């Protein structure tokens, strides 16, 4: 039986259905038209609560005004918009992840410059968290209450940061990593409430010294430095030290046991004719330059190359050294030579059975009398950043294809390495601007060696060339790339590094320039090489290097791969020389860096860092301001002071600060004129030193 109430409600099922349909329609409108992808940046002043507790409210307001004056213009400059300001925290939105990261870097750099001029207690340090996702927006306005999960995750990421740090989510990293001006490293993965999988966090490397290894740069790395990141279980290391003393060579040959260094070593002296050595070296290079169009030597030329290599082997090595080389089972050969001997093609010395570069994983370490600039080695972590300069002069199609092949291969390992390809219209200035932002640089193009002026040697680009002397001008506190592969004709060729007494800054070609600038490993060529052979060699080198091989083994396996495909007479395999420790494993260093625990953040002296221990996700809108956290303390103090006034009186205490100052400060602050408000604050503090106390009694505390 139908009741009156049922009549009043009407056809319930039809009303509910209509409501649900309308709700679904509105939800679709919201999703399509009002939910947009934005990047949220959260900043927070480190130690702000402790600062105002010890220095007072007015000082805290002055700091906050200065903070806003420095930060807000930088946000605007990078197309960002301030969404909300709560206490000492700022939420800003950006349409581009790259802009958000660059704005954060700009903020940290501005604060660094400001702090360098301030005492410790006056410094302003912020930590920044960045996340990317969909939020509710209306035209250009972003609703403060609808940033939801995006802001919550950004707040959680920010809580992991320390002073001066910028941490970003993987969603930000995936897009921002495509900007070749931004360097980021994997930080860690953190569990997050409501998320099935841990959230990966990346750290933005924005300070120059963050990319450096804190050790002195020397011509020959110490044994501890060499062994730190050797390939796992290298099968023997044969050390061969050679120094020239006039018309004699001093040679020391021994097998190195990792972690053990002999206190005393035997060396031998052998007489040599440097004129004969120079003649044979140039004869060898002339032979190699006579390849046919396919980059191959005929049998006669190949035999002549072996004969010349054996003659140099006999001339340069003593009987004792040759016996040790014959008996050793070591796979690695570390050749330590002085700067008078770099022009010798040691890799092509022939022992009667094999060329040295095919028998050993081989690398050169050079001792030089040149003054060593204060360049330091680059510190690397996941993911690496690689720049490919392919066909910069625009006339080598083979070099361009080489760059494409390497990039495509590297793109299969995005978690390991981010690769950027530049081609055509590349200038020296553009390279100098970005070179130090990368861990690895691969050059595929033309190189020129100037026999009369080695400092003029360099990479041939569009219009201007990058010369050896230009590279040495880049030496400074910022680290150069760890690895440079100059896959260009004659990019490793060099004469003796004969330093002129009167010209101490003389440069001896690309190799010398890059090594002096702090490059850890340099791979280059001695002579002309065909595009097909150089491309094959380079691709297999990177495949081997990032499959866990040491750099020396990656070079040797690439030589053998080229021989297997094209034959021994395809002499491209003989063109390459490696400068640097051949046992070094990039994969090993990355694994070591990945498992290394991050040290706890310690607040700078004089500033107590805010501590937040809650594990749950904190909504930005629920962030407590310092005013709210101290309200009960303020009330208690007010009561105590009120009692003191009643019983003893304190006329001076009740004197109000100027109402004009108060109104001026609040008006300027609300209008966004932070510089003017800051000046009014300072004037108030000078004229009314007791202002903070009077404000406390009257309840006029403003933060």
XYZ file of C-alpha atoms in Angstrom:
703
model
C 0.000 0.000 0.000
C 1.439 3.367 -1.043
C 1.873 5.842 1.820
C 1.808 9.633 1.790
C 5.574 9.663 2.303
C 6.017 7.513 -0.786
C 3.902 9.921 -2.763
C 5.990 12.846 -1.578
C 9.263 11.113 -2.558
C 7.928 10.238 -6.017
C 9.482 7.558 -8.284
C 12.684 7.002 -6.266
C 14.428 4.690 -8.755
C 14.022 7.179 -11.596
C 15.408 10.078 -9.482
C 18.487 8.107 -8.366
C 19.161 6.999 -11.929
C 18.913 10.552 -13.202
C 21.206 11.812 -10.435
C 23.811 9.148 -11.146
C 23.683 9.894 -14.866
C 24.097 13.597 -14.204
C 26.961 12.901 -11.828
C 28.682 10.765 -14.437
C 28.211 13.523 -17.025
C 29.716 16.132 -14.676
C 32.602 13.831 -13.786
C 33.411 13.439 -17.459
C 33.355 17.218 -17.921
C 35.670 17.664 -14.949
C 38.038 15.001 -16.267
C 38.132 16.309 -19.824
C 38.010 20.057 -19.286
C 39.127 20.825 -15.759
C 41.659 18.159 -14.785
C 45.044 18.990 -16.211
C 48.569 17.758 -15.742
C 50.757 20.099 -13.725
C 54.021 19.940 -11.841
C 53.857 20.888 -8.162
C 56.880 22.382 -6.410
C 56.953 22.563 -2.600
C 59.615 24.573 -0.786
C 60.213 24.736 2.950
C 62.673 26.780 5.026
C 64.942 24.527 7.088
C 64.982 25.394 10.775
C 62.453 28.216 10.558
C 60.488 27.249 13.691
C 63.655 27.039 15.771
C 64.816 30.338 14.322
C 61.780 32.331 15.449
C 61.759 30.554 18.811
C 65.281 31.836 19.473
C 65.316 35.122 17.531
C 61.727 36.288 17.899
C 58.725 36.940 15.710
C 59.899 40.146 14.082
C 63.189 38.571 13.016
C 61.220 35.610 11.717
C 58.977 37.898 9.706
C 62.016 39.698 8.297
C 63.512 36.364 7.209
C 60.224 35.281 5.638
C 59.894 38.538 3.721
C 63.432 38.187 2.416
C 62.727 34.551 1.504
C 59.671 35.572 -0.521
C 61.513 38.437 -2.161
C 64.176 35.997 -3.406
C 61.994 33.024 -4.358
C 58.809 34.359 -5.909
C 60.391 36.244 -8.842
C 62.370 33.115 -9.776
C 59.174 31.057 -9.836
C 57.542 33.628 -12.105
C 60.629 33.832 -14.345
C 60.261 30.112 -15.159
C 56.528 30.373 -15.957
C 55.420 29.152 -12.553
C 52.475 30.319 -10.431
C 52.283 30.480 -6.664
C 49.307 28.382 -5.539
C 49.554 28.736 -1.787
C 51.827 30.103 0.944
C 51.488 28.621 4.427
C 53.935 29.808 7.038
C 57.427 29.227 5.688
C 56.296 26.935 2.858
C 55.447 27.755 -0.749
C 53.455 25.679 -3.236
C 53.887 26.576 -6.899
C 52.616 24.992 -10.109
C 54.289 24.639 -13.501
C 53.037 23.293 -16.805
C 56.517 21.919 -17.616
C 58.588 19.545 -15.483
C 61.742 21.061 -16.921
C 60.664 24.586 -15.933
C 59.855 23.368 -12.418
C 63.315 21.854 -11.982
C 65.082 24.872 -13.490
C 63.125 27.218 -11.219
C 64.149 25.106 -8.214
C 67.793 25.186 -9.303
C 67.512 28.952 -9.753
C 66.067 29.283 -6.238
C 68.892 27.278 -4.694
C 71.545 29.255 -6.562
C 70.010 32.587 -5.540
C 69.916 31.462 -1.904
C 73.498 30.176 -2.129
C 74.693 33.575 -3.345
C 72.671 35.288 -0.616
C 73.976 32.947 2.118
C 77.603 33.420 1.078
C 77.326 37.006 2.334
C 75.568 36.162 5.606
C 76.536 34.761 8.974
C 75.420 31.208 9.678
C 72.442 32.223 11.841
C 71.127 34.554 9.124
C 71.279 32.070 6.259
C 68.121 30.914 4.502
C 68.211 27.287 3.396
C 65.302 25.501 1.774
C 64.499 21.964 0.795
C 62.398 21.297 -2.279
C 60.168 18.434 -3.402
C 58.654 18.174 -6.890
C 55.898 15.909 -8.231
C 53.816 15.705 -11.404
C 50.220 14.644 -12.007
C 46.628 15.733 -12.657
C 44.850 18.347 -10.559
C 41.598 20.329 -10.822
C 42.019 23.689 -12.551
C 39.729 26.401 -13.894
C 41.277 28.300 -16.791
C 44.534 29.570 -15.276
C 43.566 29.076 -11.613
C 44.603 25.965 -9.716
C 42.305 25.127 -6.811
C 44.244 24.987 -3.562
C 42.052 22.275 -2.103
C 42.193 20.024 -5.149
C 45.903 19.347 -5.597
C 45.258 16.113 -3.702
C 47.592 13.214 -4.335
C 50.029 15.262 -6.419
C 50.776 17.670 -3.566
C 50.729 14.900 -0.958
C 53.435 12.965 -2.781
C 55.414 16.187 -3.328
C 55.247 16.830 0.443
C 56.461 13.306 1.188
C 59.322 13.717 -1.283
C 60.213 17.078 0.249
C 60.392 15.491 3.709
C 63.218 13.268 2.426
C 65.325 16.253 1.364
C 67.984 18.046 3.363
C 69.072 21.690 3.304
C 69.808 22.958 -0.237
C 68.506 19.736 -1.832
C 66.008 19.250 -4.656
C 64.281 15.862 -4.893
C 61.866 14.873 -7.659
C 59.547 11.962 -8.377
C 60.146 9.597 -11.284
C 57.249 11.197 -13.175
C 59.167 14.477 -13.075
C 62.469 12.781 -13.868
C 61.094 10.981 -16.943
C 60.397 14.300 -18.677
C 62.987 16.612 -17.147
C 65.788 14.172 -18.027
C 65.175 15.022 -21.681
C 66.574 18.504 -21.010
C 70.334 18.391 -21.607
C 70.880 21.241 -19.119
C 69.570 19.212 -16.161
C 71.559 16.515 -14.335
C 69.737 14.133 -11.975
C 70.809 11.020 -10.079
C 68.774 8.184 -8.626
C 68.342 8.769 -4.879
C 66.188 5.982 -3.460
C 62.728 4.412 -3.482
C 60.367 5.093 -0.579
C 57.135 3.320 0.410
C 54.096 5.572 0.262
C 50.733 5.078 1.883
C 48.128 4.121 -0.716
C 50.736 3.223 -3.341
C 51.240 -0.387 -4.386
C 54.865 0.177 -5.367
C 57.565 2.326 -3.737
C 57.967 5.784 -5.260
C 61.338 6.341 -6.929
C 63.052 9.607 -6.035
C 65.814 11.380 -7.977
C 68.168 14.100 -6.723
C 68.903 17.149 -8.852
C 72.635 17.828 -9.098
C 72.832 21.615 -9.202
C 76.051 22.492 -7.384
C 79.285 22.200 -9.348
C 81.201 20.339 -6.642
C 78.500 17.656 -6.372
C 79.812 16.096 -9.588
C 83.407 15.881 -8.336
C 85.391 13.156 -6.622
C 87.113 14.804 -3.694
C 90.656 13.706 -4.538
C 93.593 15.518 -6.040
C 94.073 15.034 -9.760
C 97.444 13.554 -10.696
C 98.959 12.378 -13.955
C 99.135 8.802 -12.684
C 96.321 7.806 -10.283
C 97.339 6.145 -7.028
C 97.010 2.390 -6.717
C 94.135 2.778 -4.266
C 92.337 4.992 -6.771
C 93.019 2.556 -9.600
C 91.811 -0.517 -7.746
C 88.729 1.090 -6.226
C 86.532 0.374 -9.217
C 88.403 -2.326 -11.067
C 86.365 -4.923 -12.854
C 85.320 -7.720 -10.565
C 88.121 -10.253 -10.286
C 90.419 -8.899 -13.037
C 92.628 -11.736 -14.260
C 96.030 -10.237 -13.608
C 97.476 -6.778 -14.155
C 100.889 -6.360 -15.774
C 102.487 -2.982 -15.042
C 105.043 -1.633 -17.486
C 106.718 1.660 -16.540
C 108.888 3.372 -19.150
C 110.728 6.663 -18.804
C 113.145 8.305 -21.180
C 116.456 9.718 -19.981
C 118.235 11.189 -22.986
C 119.216 8.316 -25.276
C 118.297 5.662 -22.727
C 115.072 4.128 -21.468
C 114.411 3.075 -17.883
C 112.023 0.120 -17.758
C 110.293 -1.562 -14.843
C 107.995 -4.545 -15.499
C 106.047 -6.474 -12.872
C 102.703 -8.098 -12.168
C 100.504 -6.080 -9.845
C 98.567 -7.858 -7.123
C 95.429 -5.797 -6.329
C 95.776 -4.071 -2.960
C 99.506 -4.786 -2.678
C 102.243 -2.347 -3.657
C 105.905 -3.330 -3.592
C 108.159 -1.039 -1.558
C 111.052 -1.416 -3.975
C 111.114 -2.354 -7.656
C 113.824 -3.331 -10.100
C 114.333 -1.356 -13.298
C 116.570 -1.819 -16.325
C 118.196 0.653 -18.667
C 118.448 0.164 -22.412
C 120.114 2.423 -24.989
C 117.863 3.638 -27.801
C 118.048 5.709 -30.928
C 115.122 8.116 -30.748
C 115.679 9.127 -34.348
C 115.212 5.520 -35.394
C 112.104 5.214 -33.181
C 110.581 8.348 -34.707
C 111.293 7.101 -38.209
C 109.662 3.713 -37.537
C 106.649 5.337 -35.871
C 106.002 7.624 -38.819
C 106.649 4.762 -41.212
C 103.976 2.758 -39.387
C 101.453 5.588 -39.581
C 102.196 6.145 -43.272
C 101.573 2.443 -43.889
C 98.254 2.560 -42.053
C 97.137 5.623 -43.992
C 97.510 3.687 -47.248
C 94.355 1.659 -46.798
C 91.978 1.187 -49.713
C 88.497 2.671 -49.860
C 87.088 -0.151 -47.766
C 89.604 0.644 -45.019
C 91.684 -2.521 -45.565
C 95.399 -3.157 -46.021
C 96.719 -5.592 -48.563
C 98.713 -8.596 -47.283
C 102.030 -6.977 -48.058
C 101.197 -3.831 -46.087
C 99.861 -5.875 -43.165
C 103.072 -7.918 -43.016
C 105.096 -4.703 -43.192
C 103.084 -3.392 -40.230
C 103.933 -6.514 -38.194
C 107.595 -6.241 -39.110
C 107.758 -2.593 -38.076
C 105.934 -3.419 -34.849
C 108.418 -6.162 -34.048
C 111.394 -3.892 -34.750
C 110.011 -1.344 -32.288
C 109.340 -4.133 -29.781
C 112.976 -5.206 -29.986
C 114.294 -1.630 -29.847
C 112.223 -0.440 -26.896
C 112.147 -3.483 -24.615
C 115.033 -5.129 -22.815
C 115.518 -8.884 -22.811
C 114.248 -9.050 -19.217
C 111.033 -7.190 -20.057
C 110.430 -9.380 -23.101
C 110.849 -12.504 -20.977
C 108.323 -11.253 -18.420
C 105.844 -10.334 -21.128
C 106.256 -13.764 -22.678
C 105.584 -15.578 -19.386
C 102.777 -13.461 -17.950
C 99.199 -14.725 -17.984
C 97.819 -11.325 -17.065
C 94.977 -9.994 -19.199
C 95.565 -6.336 -18.387
C 98.518 -4.191 -19.411
C 98.855 -0.809 -17.725
C 101.443 1.185 -19.631
C 102.931 4.021 -17.566
C 104.955 6.261 -19.835
C 106.379 9.742 -19.614
C 105.402 12.578 -21.904
C 108.422 12.037 -24.198
C 106.985 8.689 -25.280
C 103.299 9.323 -26.020
C 103.865 9.421 -29.779
C 104.946 5.772 -29.899
C 102.128 3.424 -31.095
C 102.680 0.999 -28.187
C 99.446 -0.813 -28.991
C 100.966 -2.040 -32.278
C 104.228 -3.387 -30.918
C 104.393 -6.980 -32.159
C 105.882 -9.757 -29.977
C 106.248 -12.218 -32.862
C 102.807 -13.715 -32.254
C 100.390 -10.891 -31.536
C 100.046 -7.153 -31.385
C 100.014 -5.994 -27.755
C 96.536 -4.423 -28.090
C 95.049 -7.776 -29.171
C 96.759 -9.722 -26.436
C 96.036 -7.375 -23.518
C 93.280 -5.126 -22.213
C 95.550 -2.156 -22.552
C 95.567 1.438 -21.325
C 98.037 4.319 -21.095
C 98.849 6.383 -18.007
C 101.063 9.400 -18.666
C 103.561 11.124 -16.377
C 104.209 14.706 -17.386
C 106.298 17.685 -16.321
C 103.455 20.002 -17.244
C 101.852 21.760 -14.310
C 98.653 19.979 -13.334
C 95.666 22.301 -12.911
C 93.339 21.771 -9.969
C 90.973 19.616 -12.018
C 89.240 16.758 -10.219
C 87.640 13.582 -11.449
C 83.932 13.340 -12.054
C 81.724 11.460 -9.631
C 79.078 9.346 -11.314
C 75.844 7.721 -10.261
C 72.712 6.358 -11.877
C 71.575 7.350 -14.369
C 74.525 8.487 -16.453
C 74.168 11.284 -18.957
C 75.657 10.955 -22.448
C 76.077 13.457 -25.283
C 76.550 12.248 -28.863
C 77.961 14.800 -31.310
C 77.334 13.199 -34.705
C 78.396 14.780 -37.990
C 78.733 18.299 -36.556
C 80.065 19.688 -39.830
C 77.133 18.249 -41.805
C 79.080 16.324 -44.448
C 79.573 12.844 -42.929
C 76.454 10.703 -43.362
C 78.277 7.720 -41.878
C 79.004 9.672 -38.677
C 75.352 10.652 -38.388
C 74.260 7.006 -38.773
C 76.808 6.043 -36.111
C 75.248 8.521 -33.703
C 71.743 7.197 -34.423
C 72.829 3.577 -33.847
C 74.498 4.384 -30.536
C 71.558 6.491 -29.347
C 69.026 3.799 -30.249
C 71.042 1.192 -28.379
C 71.404 3.391 -25.306
C 67.693 4.226 -25.312
C 67.056 0.582 -24.458
C 68.752 1.248 -21.104
C 67.041 4.448 -19.936
C 67.408 3.526 -16.269
C 71.166 3.270 -16.775
C 71.903 6.158 -19.123
C 70.158 9.132 -20.735
C 71.419 9.912 -24.226
C 71.233 13.183 -26.174
C 72.064 13.422 -29.868
C 73.229 16.654 -31.516
C 73.935 16.797 -35.228
C 74.652 19.550 -37.726
C 75.132 23.241 -36.979
C 77.199 22.483 -33.871
C 79.534 25.300 -32.826
C 82.462 25.430 -30.427
C 80.508 27.736 -28.104
C 77.552 25.341 -27.911
C 79.866 22.457 -26.975
C 81.738 24.483 -24.377
C 78.419 25.516 -22.846
C 77.106 21.983 -22.327
C 80.172 19.702 -22.292
C 80.569 19.615 -18.508
C 76.925 18.670 -17.967
C 77.613 15.139 -19.266
C 79.342 12.043 -17.902
C 80.192 10.645 -21.345
C 80.727 12.445 -24.649
C 80.952 10.635 -27.987
C 82.212 12.585 -30.994
C 81.699 11.205 -34.519
C 83.046 13.546 -37.148
C 86.188 15.180 -38.504
C 89.265 15.950 -36.401
C 92.368 17.773 -37.495
C 95.925 17.363 -36.250
C 98.201 20.358 -36.794
C 101.797 19.159 -36.806
C 103.225 22.688 -36.597
C 100.889 23.905 -33.844
C 99.298 21.078 -31.850
C 97.210 23.575 -29.880
C 95.355 24.274 -33.105
C 94.355 20.616 -33.404
C 90.759 19.822 -32.636
C 87.256 18.855 -33.702
C 85.968 20.302 -36.974
C 82.538 21.838 -36.435
C 80.105 24.155 -38.177
C 82.005 27.363 -38.834
C 84.333 27.441 -35.820
C 86.377 24.495 -34.516
C 86.875 23.282 -30.968
C 90.641 23.465 -30.511
C 92.900 21.869 -27.949
C 93.806 25.232 -26.446
C 90.081 26.012 -26.067
C 89.637 22.882 -23.984
C 92.361 23.820 -21.520
C 90.645 27.158 -20.926
C 87.675 25.212 -19.570
C 89.697 23.819 -16.670
C 88.137 24.841 -13.361
C 86.191 23.580 -10.375
C 83.475 22.016 -12.532
C 84.224 18.449 -13.583
C 84.762 17.497 -17.196
C 83.147 14.313 -18.569
C 84.607 11.087 -17.206
C 84.851 9.483 -20.653
C 85.382 11.086 -24.041
C 85.376 8.896 -27.139
C 86.704 10.935 -30.039
C 85.817 8.692 -32.968
C 87.456 10.873 -35.588
C 90.475 10.556 -37.801
C 93.753 11.300 -35.978
C 92.017 12.405 -32.773
C 94.624 10.633 -30.603
C 97.672 11.421 -32.688
C 100.301 13.461 -30.899
C 103.974 14.173 -31.103
C 106.196 14.087 -28.057
C 104.899 16.321 -25.311
C 108.087 18.407 -25.461
C 107.424 21.234 -23.080
C 108.967 24.528 -24.080
C 110.750 26.172 -21.180
C 109.418 29.572 -22.193
C 105.878 28.482 -23.066
C 104.604 26.479 -20.120
C 101.016 26.473 -21.376
C 101.850 24.877 -24.720
C 99.222 22.318 -25.694
C 100.001 19.009 -27.381
C 96.802 18.079 -29.166
C 93.361 16.907 -28.128
C 94.528 14.010 -25.992
C 96.797 16.134 -23.860
C 94.213 18.913 -23.528
C 91.382 16.646 -22.371
C 93.598 14.759 -19.921
C 94.894 17.982 -18.398
C 91.290 19.150 -18.044
C 90.489 16.124 -15.857
C 88.965 13.576 -18.252
C 89.430 10.125 -16.714
C 89.345 8.088 -19.926
C 90.038 9.292 -23.439
C 89.633 7.067 -26.504
C 90.920 8.359 -29.829
C 92.358 7.283 -33.160
C 95.835 7.579 -34.661
C 94.938 7.679 -38.362
C 92.253 7.561 -41.014
C 89.503 5.012 -40.464
C 86.466 4.096 -42.558
C 82.956 5.030 -41.418
C 81.744 1.432 -41.398
C 84.623 0.201 -39.251
C 84.517 3.118 -36.804
C 80.754 2.798 -36.355
C 80.978 -0.950 -35.688
C 83.817 -0.476 -33.214
C 82.029 2.290 -31.290
C 78.728 0.444 -30.970
C 80.376 -2.739 -29.705
C 82.525 -0.724 -27.325
C 79.452 0.689 -25.572
C 77.681 -2.654 -25.623
C 80.641 -4.230 -23.850
C 81.204 -1.315 -21.482
C 77.632 -1.310 -20.178
C 77.330 -5.060 -19.936
C 79.797 -4.943 -17.032
C 83.146 -5.129 -18.849
C 86.078 -2.961 -17.821
C 86.925 -0.199 -20.253
C 90.144 -1.932 -21.304
C 88.328 -5.181 -22.021
C 85.567 -3.304 -23.879
C 88.220 -1.832 -26.198
C 89.944 -5.168 -26.854
C 86.684 -7.070 -27.448
C 85.612 -4.387 -29.918
C 88.895 -4.833 -31.806
C 88.302 -8.580 -31.967
C 84.688 -8.075 -33.058
C 85.837 -5.887 -35.941
C 88.427 -8.474 -36.992
C 85.853 -11.250 -36.813
C 83.475 -9.364 -39.103
C 85.906 -7.784 -41.574
C 89.201 -9.644 -41.133
C 92.581 -8.639 -39.733
C 93.381 -6.573 -42.806
C 90.447 -4.251 -41.947
C 92.919 -2.188 -39.999
C 90.362 -0.022 -38.177
C 90.807 -2.208 -35.090
C 94.422 -0.978 -34.810
C 93.516 2.703 -34.864
C 92.359 3.137 -31.281
C 94.270 4.091 -28.142
C 92.912 4.258 -24.593
C 94.284 6.768 -22.122
C 93.340 5.818 -18.575
C 93.198 2.845 -16.232
C 92.145 -0.191 -18.350
C 90.819 -2.107 -15.320
C 88.264 0.557 -14.449
C 84.639 -0.628 -14.605
C 81.913 1.980 -14.972
C 79.287 -0.620 -14.147
C 81.128 -1.487 -10.940
C 81.294 2.148 -9.879
C 77.602 2.643 -10.560
C 76.711 -0.435 -8.508
C 78.911 0.810 -5.668
C 77.291 4.247 -5.764
C 73.806 2.709 -5.830
C 74.235 0.642 -2.659
C 76.183 3.280 -0.764
C 74.044 4.555 2.074
C 73.245 8.227 1.991
C 74.594 10.012 5.097
C 72.083 11.526 7.447
C 71.446 15.220 6.912
C 72.899 17.345 9.683
C 71.607 20.883 10.087
C 74.208 23.602 9.667
C 75.782 25.025 12.792
C 73.530 27.511 14.535
C 70.307 26.267 12.891
C 68.172 23.450 14.232
C 66.466 21.631 11.395
C 62.734 20.964 11.625
C 62.043 17.317 12.402
C 58.938 15.626 11.057
C 58.512 11.997 12.081
C 54.975 11.279 10.887
C 55.016 8.516 8.273
C 51.561 9.196 6.892
C 51.112 11.422 3.856
C 50.652 15.062 4.873
C 48.182 17.144 2.910
C 49.724 20.523 2.172
C 46.552 22.318 3.285
C 46.909 20.681 6.709
C 50.490 21.876 7.253
C 50.626 23.601 10.637
C 52.012 27.104 10.678
C 54.453 28.132 13.426
C 51.753 30.465 14.751
C 49.326 27.590 15.429
C 51.964 25.376 17.048
C 52.883 28.143 19.494
C 49.481 29.558 20.346
C 49.300 27.869 23.764
C 52.777 29.052 24.650
C 51.810 32.587 23.667
C 48.680 32.468 25.819
C 50.601 31.148 28.824
C 53.225 33.879 28.528
C 50.522 36.491 28.147
C 48.896 35.368 31.396
C 52.207 35.479 33.252
C 52.993 38.943 31.970
C 49.441 40.132 32.744
C 49.848 39.017 36.356
C 53.199 40.759 36.499
C 51.589 44.002 35.340
C 48.792 43.755 37.908
C 51.109 43.206 40.858
C 54.216 45.251 39.928
C 53.263 47.312 36.906
C 55.423 47.883 33.874
C 54.296 50.938 31.990
C 56.894 50.605 29.296
C 55.781 47.082 28.547
C 52.270 48.143 27.616
C 53.399 50.793 25.177
C 51.976 49.971 21.749
C 54.163 50.150 18.625
C 53.066 52.678 16.060
C 49.792 51.706 14.427
C 51.059 53.357 11.231
C 54.026 50.957 11.063
C 51.759 47.971 11.645
C 49.301 48.986 8.949
C 52.113 49.793 6.523
C 53.791 46.423 6.991
C 50.581 44.421 6.592
C 49.413 46.464 3.599
C 52.729 46.116 1.783
C 52.978 42.404 2.547
C 49.438 41.651 1.345
C 50.146 43.616 -1.835
C 53.263 41.536 -2.501
C 55.694 44.477 -2.067
C 58.128 42.387 -0.036
C 61.120 44.699 -0.337
C 59.130 47.672 1.018
C 57.572 45.531 3.763
C 61.023 44.319 4.752
C 62.222 47.910 5.120
C 59.207 48.815 7.247
C 59.843 45.776 9.469
C 63.442 46.780 10.042
C 62.394 50.360 10.855
C 59.795 49.077 13.343
C 62.339 46.851 15.078
C 64.831 49.728 15.411
C 62.309 52.261 16.708
C 60.379 49.887 19.000
C 62.770 47.198 20.345
C 60.053 46.040 22.753
C 57.538 45.629 19.897
C 57.671 41.845 19.907
C 56.874 41.714 23.657
C 54.057 44.230 23.367
C 52.586 42.341 20.393
C 52.700 39.148 22.425
C 50.686 40.649 25.293
C 48.130 42.168 22.949
C 47.782 39.049 20.772
C 49.116 40.903 17.695
C 51.627 38.268 16.687
C 51.747 38.056 12.897
C 53.889 35.525 11.024
